[in-house]
Short mmCIF file of C-alpha atoms and ligand atoms in Angstrom, two decimals:
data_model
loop_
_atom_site.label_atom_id
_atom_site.label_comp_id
_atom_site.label_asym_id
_atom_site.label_seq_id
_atom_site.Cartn_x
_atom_site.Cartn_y
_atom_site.Cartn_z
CA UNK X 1064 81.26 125.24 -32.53
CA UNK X 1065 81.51 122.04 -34.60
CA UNK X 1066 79.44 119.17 -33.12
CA UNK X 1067 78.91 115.54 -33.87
CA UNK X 1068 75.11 114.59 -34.29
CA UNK X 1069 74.07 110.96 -33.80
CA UNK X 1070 70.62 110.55 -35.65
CA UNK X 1071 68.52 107.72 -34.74
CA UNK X 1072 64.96 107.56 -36.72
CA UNK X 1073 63.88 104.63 -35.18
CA UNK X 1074 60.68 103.32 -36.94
CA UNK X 1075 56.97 104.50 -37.74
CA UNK X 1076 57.00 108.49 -37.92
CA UNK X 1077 60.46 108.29 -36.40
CA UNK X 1078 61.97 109.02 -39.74
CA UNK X 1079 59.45 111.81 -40.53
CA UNK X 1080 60.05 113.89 -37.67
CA UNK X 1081 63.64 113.66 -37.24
CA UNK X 1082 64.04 114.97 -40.94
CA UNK X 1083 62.84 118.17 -40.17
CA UNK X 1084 64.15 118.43 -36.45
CA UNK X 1085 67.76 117.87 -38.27
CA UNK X 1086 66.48 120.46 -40.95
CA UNK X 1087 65.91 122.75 -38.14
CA UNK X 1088 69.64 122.53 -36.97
CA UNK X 1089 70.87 122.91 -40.22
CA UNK X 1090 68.90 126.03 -40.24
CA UNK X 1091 70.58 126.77 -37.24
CA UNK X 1092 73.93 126.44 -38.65
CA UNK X 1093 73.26 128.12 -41.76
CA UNK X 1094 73.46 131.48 -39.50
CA UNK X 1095 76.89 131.00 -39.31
CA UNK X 1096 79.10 130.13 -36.44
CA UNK X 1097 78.87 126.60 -36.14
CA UNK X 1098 79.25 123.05 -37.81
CA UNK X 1099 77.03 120.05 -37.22
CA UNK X 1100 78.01 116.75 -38.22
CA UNK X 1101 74.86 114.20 -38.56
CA UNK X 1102 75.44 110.67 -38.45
CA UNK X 1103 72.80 108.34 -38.57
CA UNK X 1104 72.49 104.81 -37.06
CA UNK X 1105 69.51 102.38 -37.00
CA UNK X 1106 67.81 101.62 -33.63
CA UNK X 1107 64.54 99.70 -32.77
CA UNK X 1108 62.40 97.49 -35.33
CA UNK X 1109 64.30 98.72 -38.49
CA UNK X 1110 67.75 97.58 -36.91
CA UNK X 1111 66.16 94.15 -35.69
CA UNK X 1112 65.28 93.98 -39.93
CA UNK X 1113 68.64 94.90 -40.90
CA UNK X 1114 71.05 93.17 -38.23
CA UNK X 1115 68.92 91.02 -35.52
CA UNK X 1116 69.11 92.99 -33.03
CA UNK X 1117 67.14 96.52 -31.47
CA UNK X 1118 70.66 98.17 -30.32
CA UNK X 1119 73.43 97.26 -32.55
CA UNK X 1120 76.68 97.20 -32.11
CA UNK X 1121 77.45 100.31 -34.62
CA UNK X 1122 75.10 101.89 -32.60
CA UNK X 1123 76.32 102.00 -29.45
CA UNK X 1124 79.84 102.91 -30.68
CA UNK X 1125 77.54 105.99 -32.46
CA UNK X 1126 76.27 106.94 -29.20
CA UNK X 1127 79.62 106.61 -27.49
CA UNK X 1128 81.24 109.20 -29.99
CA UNK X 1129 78.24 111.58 -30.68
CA UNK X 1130 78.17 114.66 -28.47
CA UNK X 1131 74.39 114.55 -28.53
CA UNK X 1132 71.89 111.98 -29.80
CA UNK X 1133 68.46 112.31 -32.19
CA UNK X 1134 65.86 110.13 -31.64
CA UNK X 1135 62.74 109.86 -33.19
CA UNK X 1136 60.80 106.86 -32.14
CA UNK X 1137 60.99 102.90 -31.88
CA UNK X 1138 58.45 100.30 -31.72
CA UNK X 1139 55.03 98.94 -34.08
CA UNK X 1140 52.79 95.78 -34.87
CA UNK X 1141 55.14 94.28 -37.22
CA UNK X 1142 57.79 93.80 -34.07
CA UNK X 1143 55.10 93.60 -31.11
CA UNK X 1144 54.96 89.92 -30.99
CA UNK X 1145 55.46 89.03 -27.02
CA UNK X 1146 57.15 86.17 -27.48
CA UNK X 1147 59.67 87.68 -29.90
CA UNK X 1148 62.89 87.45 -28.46
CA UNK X 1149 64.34 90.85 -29.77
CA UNK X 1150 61.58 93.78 -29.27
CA UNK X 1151 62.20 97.66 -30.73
CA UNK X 1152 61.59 98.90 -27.21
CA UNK X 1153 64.56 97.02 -25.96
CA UNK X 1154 66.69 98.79 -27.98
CA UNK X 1155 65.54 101.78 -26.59
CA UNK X 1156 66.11 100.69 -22.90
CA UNK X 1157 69.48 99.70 -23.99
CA UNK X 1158 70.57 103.04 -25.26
CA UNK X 1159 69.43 105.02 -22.50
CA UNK X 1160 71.70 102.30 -20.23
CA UNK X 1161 74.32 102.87 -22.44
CA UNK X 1162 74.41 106.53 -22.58
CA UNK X 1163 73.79 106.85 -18.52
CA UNK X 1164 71.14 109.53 -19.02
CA UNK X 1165 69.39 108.97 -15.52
CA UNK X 1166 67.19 112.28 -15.75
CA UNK X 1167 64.57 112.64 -18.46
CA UNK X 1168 63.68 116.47 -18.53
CA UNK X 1169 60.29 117.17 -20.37
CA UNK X 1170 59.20 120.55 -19.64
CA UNK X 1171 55.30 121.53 -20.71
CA UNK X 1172 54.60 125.06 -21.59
CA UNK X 1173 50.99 125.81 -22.82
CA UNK X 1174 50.72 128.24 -25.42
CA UNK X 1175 47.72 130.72 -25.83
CA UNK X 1176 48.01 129.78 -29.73
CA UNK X 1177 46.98 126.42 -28.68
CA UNK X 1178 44.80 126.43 -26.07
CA UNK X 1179 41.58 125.48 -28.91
CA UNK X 1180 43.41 122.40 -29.26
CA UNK X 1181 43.63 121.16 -25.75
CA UNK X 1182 39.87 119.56 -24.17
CA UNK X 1183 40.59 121.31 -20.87
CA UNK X 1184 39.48 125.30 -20.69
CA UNK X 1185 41.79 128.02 -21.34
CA UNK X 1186 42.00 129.77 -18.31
CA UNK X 1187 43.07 126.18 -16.77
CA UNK X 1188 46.09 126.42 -19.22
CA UNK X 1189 47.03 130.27 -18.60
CA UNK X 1190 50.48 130.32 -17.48
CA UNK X 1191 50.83 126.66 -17.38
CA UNK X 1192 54.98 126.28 -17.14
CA UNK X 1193 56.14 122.58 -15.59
CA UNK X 1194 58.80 120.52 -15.84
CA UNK X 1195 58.76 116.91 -15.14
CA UNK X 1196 61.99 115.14 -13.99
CA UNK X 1197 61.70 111.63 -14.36
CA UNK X 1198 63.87 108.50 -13.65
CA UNK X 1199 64.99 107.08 -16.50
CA UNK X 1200 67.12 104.07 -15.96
CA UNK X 1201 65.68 102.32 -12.79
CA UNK X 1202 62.40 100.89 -11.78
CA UNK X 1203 60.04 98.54 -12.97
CA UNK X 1204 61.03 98.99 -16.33
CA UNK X 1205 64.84 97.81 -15.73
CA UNK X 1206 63.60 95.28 -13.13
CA UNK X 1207 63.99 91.94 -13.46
CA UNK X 1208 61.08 90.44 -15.64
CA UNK X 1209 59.70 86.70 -15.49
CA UNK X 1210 56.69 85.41 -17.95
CA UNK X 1211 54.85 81.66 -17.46
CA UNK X 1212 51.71 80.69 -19.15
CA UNK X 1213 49.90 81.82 -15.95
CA UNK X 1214 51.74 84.07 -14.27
CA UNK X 1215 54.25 87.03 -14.68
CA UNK X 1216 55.90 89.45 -13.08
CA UNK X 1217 58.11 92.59 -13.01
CA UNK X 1218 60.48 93.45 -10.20
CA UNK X 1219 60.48 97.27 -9.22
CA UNK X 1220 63.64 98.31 -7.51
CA UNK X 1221 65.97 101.49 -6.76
CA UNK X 1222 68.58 102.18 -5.41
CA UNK X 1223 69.01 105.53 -3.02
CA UNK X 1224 71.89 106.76 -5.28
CA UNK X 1225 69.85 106.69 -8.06
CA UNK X 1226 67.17 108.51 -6.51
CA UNK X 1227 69.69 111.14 -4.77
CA UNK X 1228 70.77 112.08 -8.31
CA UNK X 1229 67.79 111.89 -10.12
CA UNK X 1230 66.51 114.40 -7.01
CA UNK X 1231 69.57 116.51 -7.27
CA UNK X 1232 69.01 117.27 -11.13
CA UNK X 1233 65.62 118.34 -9.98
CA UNK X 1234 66.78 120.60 -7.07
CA UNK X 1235 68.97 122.21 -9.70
CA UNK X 1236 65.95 122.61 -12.10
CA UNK X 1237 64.04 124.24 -9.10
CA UNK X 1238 66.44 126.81 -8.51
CA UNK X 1239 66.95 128.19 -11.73
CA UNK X 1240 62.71 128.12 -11.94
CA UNK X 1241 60.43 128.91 -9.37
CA UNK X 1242 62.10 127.10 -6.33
CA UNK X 1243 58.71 124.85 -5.92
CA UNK X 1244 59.16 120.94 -6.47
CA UNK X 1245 56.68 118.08 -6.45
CA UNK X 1246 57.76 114.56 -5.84
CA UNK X 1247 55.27 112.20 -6.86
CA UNK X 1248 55.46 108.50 -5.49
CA UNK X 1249 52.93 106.60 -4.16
CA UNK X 1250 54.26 106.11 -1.00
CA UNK X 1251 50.93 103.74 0.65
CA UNK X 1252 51.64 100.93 -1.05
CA UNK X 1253 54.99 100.79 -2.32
CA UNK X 1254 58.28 100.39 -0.54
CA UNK X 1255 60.27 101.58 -3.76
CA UNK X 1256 58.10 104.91 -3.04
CA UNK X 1257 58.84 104.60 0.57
CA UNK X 1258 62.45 105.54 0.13
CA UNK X 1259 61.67 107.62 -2.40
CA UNK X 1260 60.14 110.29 -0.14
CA UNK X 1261 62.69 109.68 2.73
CA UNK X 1262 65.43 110.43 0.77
CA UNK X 1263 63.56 113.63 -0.55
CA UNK X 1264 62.94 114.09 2.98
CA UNK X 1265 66.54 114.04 3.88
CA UNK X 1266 68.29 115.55 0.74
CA UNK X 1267 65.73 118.25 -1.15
CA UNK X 1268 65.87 120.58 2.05
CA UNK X 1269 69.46 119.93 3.04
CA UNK X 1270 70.99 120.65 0.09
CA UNK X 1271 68.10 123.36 -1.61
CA UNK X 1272 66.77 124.63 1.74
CA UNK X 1273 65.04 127.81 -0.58
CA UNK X 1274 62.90 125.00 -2.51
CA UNK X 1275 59.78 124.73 -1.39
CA UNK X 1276 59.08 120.84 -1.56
CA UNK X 1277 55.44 119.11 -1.53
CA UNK X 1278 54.91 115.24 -1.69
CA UNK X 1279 52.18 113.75 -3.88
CA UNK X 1280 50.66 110.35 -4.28
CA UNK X 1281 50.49 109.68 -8.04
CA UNK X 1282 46.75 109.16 -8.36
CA UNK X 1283 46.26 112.41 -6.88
CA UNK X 1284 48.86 113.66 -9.25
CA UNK X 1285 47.02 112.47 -11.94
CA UNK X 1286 44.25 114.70 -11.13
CA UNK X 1287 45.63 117.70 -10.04
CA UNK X 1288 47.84 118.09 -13.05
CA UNK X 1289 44.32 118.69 -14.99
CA UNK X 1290 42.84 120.51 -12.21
CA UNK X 1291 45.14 123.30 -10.93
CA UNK X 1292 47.91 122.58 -13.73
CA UNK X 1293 49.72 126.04 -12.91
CA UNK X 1294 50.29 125.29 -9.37
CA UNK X 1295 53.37 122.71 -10.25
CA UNK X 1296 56.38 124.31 -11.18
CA UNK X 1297 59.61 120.89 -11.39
CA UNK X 1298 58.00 117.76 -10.57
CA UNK X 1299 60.61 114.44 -9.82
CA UNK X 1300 59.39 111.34 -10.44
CA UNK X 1301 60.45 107.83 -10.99
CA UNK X 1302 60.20 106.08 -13.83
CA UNK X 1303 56.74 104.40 -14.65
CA UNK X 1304 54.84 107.46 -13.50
CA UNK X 1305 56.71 110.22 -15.22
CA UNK X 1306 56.28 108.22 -18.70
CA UNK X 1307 52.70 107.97 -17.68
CA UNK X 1308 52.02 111.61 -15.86
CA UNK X 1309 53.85 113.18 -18.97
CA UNK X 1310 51.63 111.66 -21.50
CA UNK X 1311 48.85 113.39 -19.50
CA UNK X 1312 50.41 116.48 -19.35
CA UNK X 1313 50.36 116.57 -23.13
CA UNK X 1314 47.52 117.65 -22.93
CA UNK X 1315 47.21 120.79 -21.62
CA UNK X 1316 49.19 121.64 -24.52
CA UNK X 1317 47.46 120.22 -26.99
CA UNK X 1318 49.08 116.94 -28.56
CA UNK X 1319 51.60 114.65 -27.65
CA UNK X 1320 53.29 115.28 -30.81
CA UNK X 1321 54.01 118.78 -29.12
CA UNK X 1322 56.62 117.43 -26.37
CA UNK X 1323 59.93 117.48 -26.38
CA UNK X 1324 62.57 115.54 -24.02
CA UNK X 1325 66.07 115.78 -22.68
CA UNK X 1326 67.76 112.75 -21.03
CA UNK X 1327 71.04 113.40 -19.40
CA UNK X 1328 74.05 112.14 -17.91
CA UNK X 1329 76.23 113.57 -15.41
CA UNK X 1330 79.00 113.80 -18.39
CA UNK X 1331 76.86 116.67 -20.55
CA UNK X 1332 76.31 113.82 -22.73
CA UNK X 1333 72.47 113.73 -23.82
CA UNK X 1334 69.33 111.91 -25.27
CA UNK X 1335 66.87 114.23 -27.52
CA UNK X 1336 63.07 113.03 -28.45
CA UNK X 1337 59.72 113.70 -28.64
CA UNK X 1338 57.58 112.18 -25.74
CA UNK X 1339 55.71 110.40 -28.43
CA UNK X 1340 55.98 107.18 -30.14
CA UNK X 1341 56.31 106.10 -33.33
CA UNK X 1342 52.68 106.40 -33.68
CA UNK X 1343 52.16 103.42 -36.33
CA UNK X 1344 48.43 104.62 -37.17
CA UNK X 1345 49.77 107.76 -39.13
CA UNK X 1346 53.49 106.59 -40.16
CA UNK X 1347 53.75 107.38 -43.60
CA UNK X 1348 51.10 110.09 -44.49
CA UNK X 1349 52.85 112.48 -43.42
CA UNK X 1350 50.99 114.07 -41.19
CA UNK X 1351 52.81 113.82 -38.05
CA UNK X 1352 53.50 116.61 -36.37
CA UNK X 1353 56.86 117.18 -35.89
CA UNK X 1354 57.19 120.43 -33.07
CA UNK X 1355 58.12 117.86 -30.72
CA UNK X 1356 61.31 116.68 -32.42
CA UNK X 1357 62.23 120.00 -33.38
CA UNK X 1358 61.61 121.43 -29.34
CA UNK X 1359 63.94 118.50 -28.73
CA UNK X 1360 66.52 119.33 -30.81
CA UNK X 1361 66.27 122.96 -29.44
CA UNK X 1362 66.93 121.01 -26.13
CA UNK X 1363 69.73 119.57 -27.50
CA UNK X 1364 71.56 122.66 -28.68
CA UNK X 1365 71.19 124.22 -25.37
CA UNK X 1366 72.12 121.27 -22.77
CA UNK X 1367 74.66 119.42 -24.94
CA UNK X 1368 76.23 122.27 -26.73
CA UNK X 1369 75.65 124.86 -24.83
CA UNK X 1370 73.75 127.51 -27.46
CA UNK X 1371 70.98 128.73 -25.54
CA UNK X 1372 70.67 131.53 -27.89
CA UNK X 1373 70.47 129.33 -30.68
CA UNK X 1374 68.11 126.77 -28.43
CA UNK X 1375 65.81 130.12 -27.70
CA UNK X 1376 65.83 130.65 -31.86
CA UNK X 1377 64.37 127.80 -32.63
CA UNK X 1378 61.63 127.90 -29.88
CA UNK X 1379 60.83 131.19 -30.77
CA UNK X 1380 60.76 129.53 -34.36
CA UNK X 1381 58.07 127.23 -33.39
CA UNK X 1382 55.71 129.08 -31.92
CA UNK X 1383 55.84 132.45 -34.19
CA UNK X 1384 54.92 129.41 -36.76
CA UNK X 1385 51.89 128.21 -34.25
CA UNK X 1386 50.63 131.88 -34.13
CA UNK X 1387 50.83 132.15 -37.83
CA UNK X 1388 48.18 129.45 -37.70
CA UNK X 1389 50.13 126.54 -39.41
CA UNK X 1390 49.00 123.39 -37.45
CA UNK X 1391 49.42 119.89 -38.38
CA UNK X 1392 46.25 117.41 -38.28
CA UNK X 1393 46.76 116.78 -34.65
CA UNK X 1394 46.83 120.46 -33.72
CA UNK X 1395 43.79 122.45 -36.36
CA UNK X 1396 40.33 122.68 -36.03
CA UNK X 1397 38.56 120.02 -37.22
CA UNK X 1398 37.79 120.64 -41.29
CA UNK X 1399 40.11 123.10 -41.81
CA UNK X 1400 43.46 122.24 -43.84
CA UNK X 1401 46.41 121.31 -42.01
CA UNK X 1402 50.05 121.67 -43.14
CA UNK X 1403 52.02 118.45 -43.70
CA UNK X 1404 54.97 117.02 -41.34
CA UNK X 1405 57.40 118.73 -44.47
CA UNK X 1406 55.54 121.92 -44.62
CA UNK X 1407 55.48 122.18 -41.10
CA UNK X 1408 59.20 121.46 -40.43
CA UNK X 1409 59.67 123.72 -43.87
CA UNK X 1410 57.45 126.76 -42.04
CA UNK X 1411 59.67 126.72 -39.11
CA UNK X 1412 63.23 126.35 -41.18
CA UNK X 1413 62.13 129.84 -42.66
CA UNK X 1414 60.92 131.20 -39.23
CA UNK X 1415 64.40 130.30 -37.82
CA UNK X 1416 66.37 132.44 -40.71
CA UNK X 1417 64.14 135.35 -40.64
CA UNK X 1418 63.98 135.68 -36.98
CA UNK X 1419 65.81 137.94 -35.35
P1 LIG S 177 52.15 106.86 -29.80
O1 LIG S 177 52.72 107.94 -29.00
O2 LIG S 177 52.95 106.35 -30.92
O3 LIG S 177 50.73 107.36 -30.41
C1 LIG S 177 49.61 107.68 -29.60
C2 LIG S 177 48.64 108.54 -30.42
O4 LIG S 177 49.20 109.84 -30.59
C3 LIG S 177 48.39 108.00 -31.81
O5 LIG S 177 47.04 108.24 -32.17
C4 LIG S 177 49.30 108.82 -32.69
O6 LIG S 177 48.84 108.98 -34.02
C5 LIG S 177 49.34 110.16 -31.97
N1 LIG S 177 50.64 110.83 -32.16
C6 LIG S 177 51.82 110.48 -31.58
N2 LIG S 177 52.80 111.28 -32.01
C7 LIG S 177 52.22 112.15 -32.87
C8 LIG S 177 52.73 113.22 -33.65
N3 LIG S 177 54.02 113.57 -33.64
N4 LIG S 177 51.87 113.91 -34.44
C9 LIG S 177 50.57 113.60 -34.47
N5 LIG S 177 50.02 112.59 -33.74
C10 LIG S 177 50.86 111.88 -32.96
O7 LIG S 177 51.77 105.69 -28.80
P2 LIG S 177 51.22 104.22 -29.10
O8 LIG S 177 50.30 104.25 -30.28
O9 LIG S 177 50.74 103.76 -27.81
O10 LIG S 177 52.52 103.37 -29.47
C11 LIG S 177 52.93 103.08 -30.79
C12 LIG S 177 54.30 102.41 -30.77
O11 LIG S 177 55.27 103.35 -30.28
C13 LIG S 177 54.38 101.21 -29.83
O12 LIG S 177 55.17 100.24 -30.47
C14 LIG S 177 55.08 101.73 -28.59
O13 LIG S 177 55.81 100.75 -27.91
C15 LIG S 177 56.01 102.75 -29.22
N6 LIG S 177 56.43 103.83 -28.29
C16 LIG S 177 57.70 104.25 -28.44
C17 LIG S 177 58.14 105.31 -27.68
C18 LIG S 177 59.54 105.81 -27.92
O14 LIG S 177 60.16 105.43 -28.89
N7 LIG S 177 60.07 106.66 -27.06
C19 LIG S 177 57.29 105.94 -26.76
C20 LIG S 177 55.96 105.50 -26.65
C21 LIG S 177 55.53 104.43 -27.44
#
């Protein structure tokens, strides 16, 4: 298989993680079998410094040709200025337009090797196996946005084709899982949510009559993801509360830097990066931990190119490396040492040639 890689850094720890989630693949394509093409383009606050703008033009024509784009992460304080008329999250927004990728996928698997790591008690996280579904190109974060000195607003709006699909990606999820999906809305205040749940209503059991479907209000969400976490099995969502509920869900794993993300189209095109963001407050030490990226990238060679095999190497990769006891700063026990982004990323490039 011979693929073409667009590789986005993006700013902060962006650059740190995506190293050794593209060291990973060229791991995986020192086994033989396949060629990977990386080509990298600039997105968020480090393309606003070189060109002006968050989503330049040689970017989009990157993610037009790539079969599969790495991200790491946009955004920090030297670009957050709100009256700044070009912001790193923009660019972001834009690229996710461009590419179409509706359905952000970010699964959450707890992992025995981690559970010291999470606050929440490990027979809470036994068996914890979810997979969020979130809208990713509708909502109040597309809507139209208006600032004064003394008054603001954002417009939250969506359209029932955008929901059918985003539902349908979901349903398919279900079926190849445990048949059980939660759609989260919060359907007592908002009419956005009000359609939402009809159009569950009316397409979930129609077209997957063996899922089982349950409707929850996203505060209550919000708690029950902590409190009977193994219960959920493919939760859909729209867009403000999946970006939210996710971060939660984190948690139960043990750090945000753990989570990966898929974002797809409906033309096998696809988005690949960490839940996380670009985490200004450790960029440059290199401690950042870089699992996430490199899960993503796992997702990435099984959605976009089709290698589960490959995809199920690297995971395996990953976690063999957890067990070993390796852990970045975010993951080890407070004053023992933890491995570096490189040395983490370097532990799990081994892990994916000796494996077999
Ligand atoms: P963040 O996710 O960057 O960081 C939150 C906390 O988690 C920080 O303490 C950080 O050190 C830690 N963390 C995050 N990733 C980690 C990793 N891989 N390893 C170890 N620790 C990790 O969120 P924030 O601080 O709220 O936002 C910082 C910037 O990132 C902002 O500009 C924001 O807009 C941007 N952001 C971008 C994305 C994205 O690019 N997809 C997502 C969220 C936030």
């Amino acid at each position: 298989m011979e693929a073409l890689i667009g590789v986005l850094p993006g700013d902060g720890i962006g650059g740190e993680v995506i190293a050794e989630a593209v060291g990973a693949l060229d791991a995986v394509a020192a086994l033989g079998g396949h060629r990977f093409e990386f080509r990298h383009g600039l997105i968020g606050g480090a393309a606003i410094d070189a060109t002006g703008r968050a989503f330049p033009e040689d970017t989009r024509q990157l993610s037009r040709e790539a079969d599969a784009v790495l991200l790491g992460a946009v955004g920090g304080p030297k670009w957050s200025d709100p009256d700044a008329s070009e912001r790193p999250e923009q660019g972001l927004l834009d690229l996710r337009a461009a590419m179409g990728v509706y359905a952000n996928v970010r699964p959450v698997r707890t992992h025995p090797a981690l559970f010291d790591a999470s606050p929440l008690k490990a027979e809470r996280l036994e068996g914890v196996d979810l997979v969020v579904v979130r809208e990713l190109t509708g909502g109040i974060y597309f809507g139209e946005k208006h600032r004064a000195v003394d008054r603001a607003s954002d417009l939250c709006s969506y359209e029932r084709s955008e929901i059918e699909r985003l539902l349908r990606t979901g349903g398919r999820m279900a079926m190849e899982r445990r048949r059980k999906i939660t759609s989260v809305d919060k359907a007592n205040v908002l009419e956005t949510s009000r359609l939402w749940r009809r159009v569950a209503d009316g397409l979930l059991p129609a077209e997957f009559p063996d899922v089982v479907l349950e409707h929850l209000l996203v505060d209550a969400a919000a708690m029950h993801l902590l409190s009977r976490p193994r219960d959920f099995d493919v939760i859909v969502t729209e867009n403000m509360f999946g970006d939210i509920l996710t971060d939660e869900a984190s948690m139960l794993v043990g750090s945000l830097g753990m989570l990966p993300s898929a974002s797809l189209n409906d033309r096998g095109g696809g988005l690949y990066e960490p839940i996380h963001g670009s985490a200004p407050d450790i960029a440059g030490l290199g401690v950042a931990n870089p699992c996430g990226t490199i899960l993503s990238a796992a997702m990435l060679l099984r959605h976009s190119l089709g290698l589960d095999a490959e995809a199920r190497r690297v995971e395996t990769a990953v976690y063999r490396v957890l067990e070993s006891g390796v852990r970045t700063r975010d993951l080890a026990t407070p004053g023992t040492p933890a491995a570096t982004t490189r040395q983490m990323g370097e532990a799990i490039r081994h892990q994916i040639a000796a494996a077999r």
